[in-house]
């Protein structure tokens, strides 16, 4: 459960920093749920998510090696 909360927190952080979206929660209002976003902002968000995935994989493999 903590992993899911950490992931949601990371995704919200990326959305705020790169896409200028305050929340990823559904607001049930078109003007709050749909956003015009520049392609360079999307690219930045994807790069940040990719880097976070690489970092998570490094941390997981380091942790796994220590348990063997």
Coordinates of C-alpha atoms in Angstrom, one line a residue:
X1 CA 0.0 0.0 0.0
X2 CA 2.8 2.4 0.8
X3 CA 4.4 1.8 -2.6
X4 CA 1.1 2.9 -4.3
X5 CA 1.0 6.0 -2.1
X6 CA 4.6 6.8 -3.0
X7 CA 3.9 6.3 -6.7
X8 CA 0.9 8.6 -6.6
X9 CA 2.9 11.2 -4.8
X10 CA 5.7 11.0 -7.4
X11 CA 3.2 11.2 -10.3
X12 CA 1.5 14.2 -8.8
X13 CA 4.9 15.9 -8.3
X14 CA 5.8 15.3 -11.9
X15 CA 2.4 16.6 -13.1
X16 CA 2.8 19.8 -11.0
X17 CA 6.4 20.5 -12.0
X18 CA 6.2 19.7 -15.7
X19 CA 2.5 19.9 -16.7
X20 CA 1.3 22.6 -14.2
X21 CA -1.5 20.3 -13.2
X22 CA -2.4 20.7 -9.5
X23 CA -4.0 17.3 -8.9
X24 CA -4.4 14.0 -10.7
X25 CA -7.7 13.3 -9.0
X26 CA -10.8 13.4 -11.1
X27 CA -12.7 16.7 -10.5
X28 CA -15.8 15.8 -12.7
X29 CA -15.5 19.1 -14.5
X30 CA -14.2 19.3 -18.0
X31 CA -12.2 22.5 -17.4
X32 CA -10.5 20.9 -14.4
X33 CA -10.0 17.4 -15.9
X34 CA -8.8 18.3 -19.3
X35 CA -5.7 20.4 -19.9
X36 CA -3.9 22.0 -22.8
X37 CA -0.2 21.1 -22.4
X38 CA 2.8 22.0 -24.5
X39 CA 4.6 19.1 -26.1
X40 CA 7.9 20.1 -24.4
X41 CA 6.1 19.9 -21.1
X42 CA 4.9 16.4 -21.9
X43 CA 8.4 15.4 -23.0
X44 CA 9.8 16.8 -19.7
X45 CA 7.2 14.8 -17.7
X46 CA 8.0 11.6 -19.6
X47 CA 11.7 12.1 -19.1
X48 CA 11.2 12.7 -15.3
X49 CA 9.0 9.5 -15.1
X50 CA 11.6 7.5 -17.0
X51 CA 14.4 8.8 -14.7
X52 CA 12.3 7.9 -11.7
X53 CA 11.8 4.4 -13.1
X54 CA 15.6 3.9 -13.6
X55 CA 16.2 5.1 -10.1
X56 CA 13.6 2.8 -8.6
X57 CA 15.1 -0.1 -10.5
X58 CA 18.6 0.7 -9.2
X59 CA 17.2 0.8 -5.6
X60 CA 15.3 -2.4 -6.1
X61 CA 18.3 -4.3 -7.5
X62 CA 20.5 -3.0 -4.7
X63 CA 18.0 -4.1 -2.1
X64 CA 17.5 -7.5 -3.7
X65 CA 21.3 -8.1 -3.8
X66 CA 21.6 -7.4 -0.1
X67 CA 18.9 -10.0 0.7
X68 CA 20.6 -12.9 -1.1

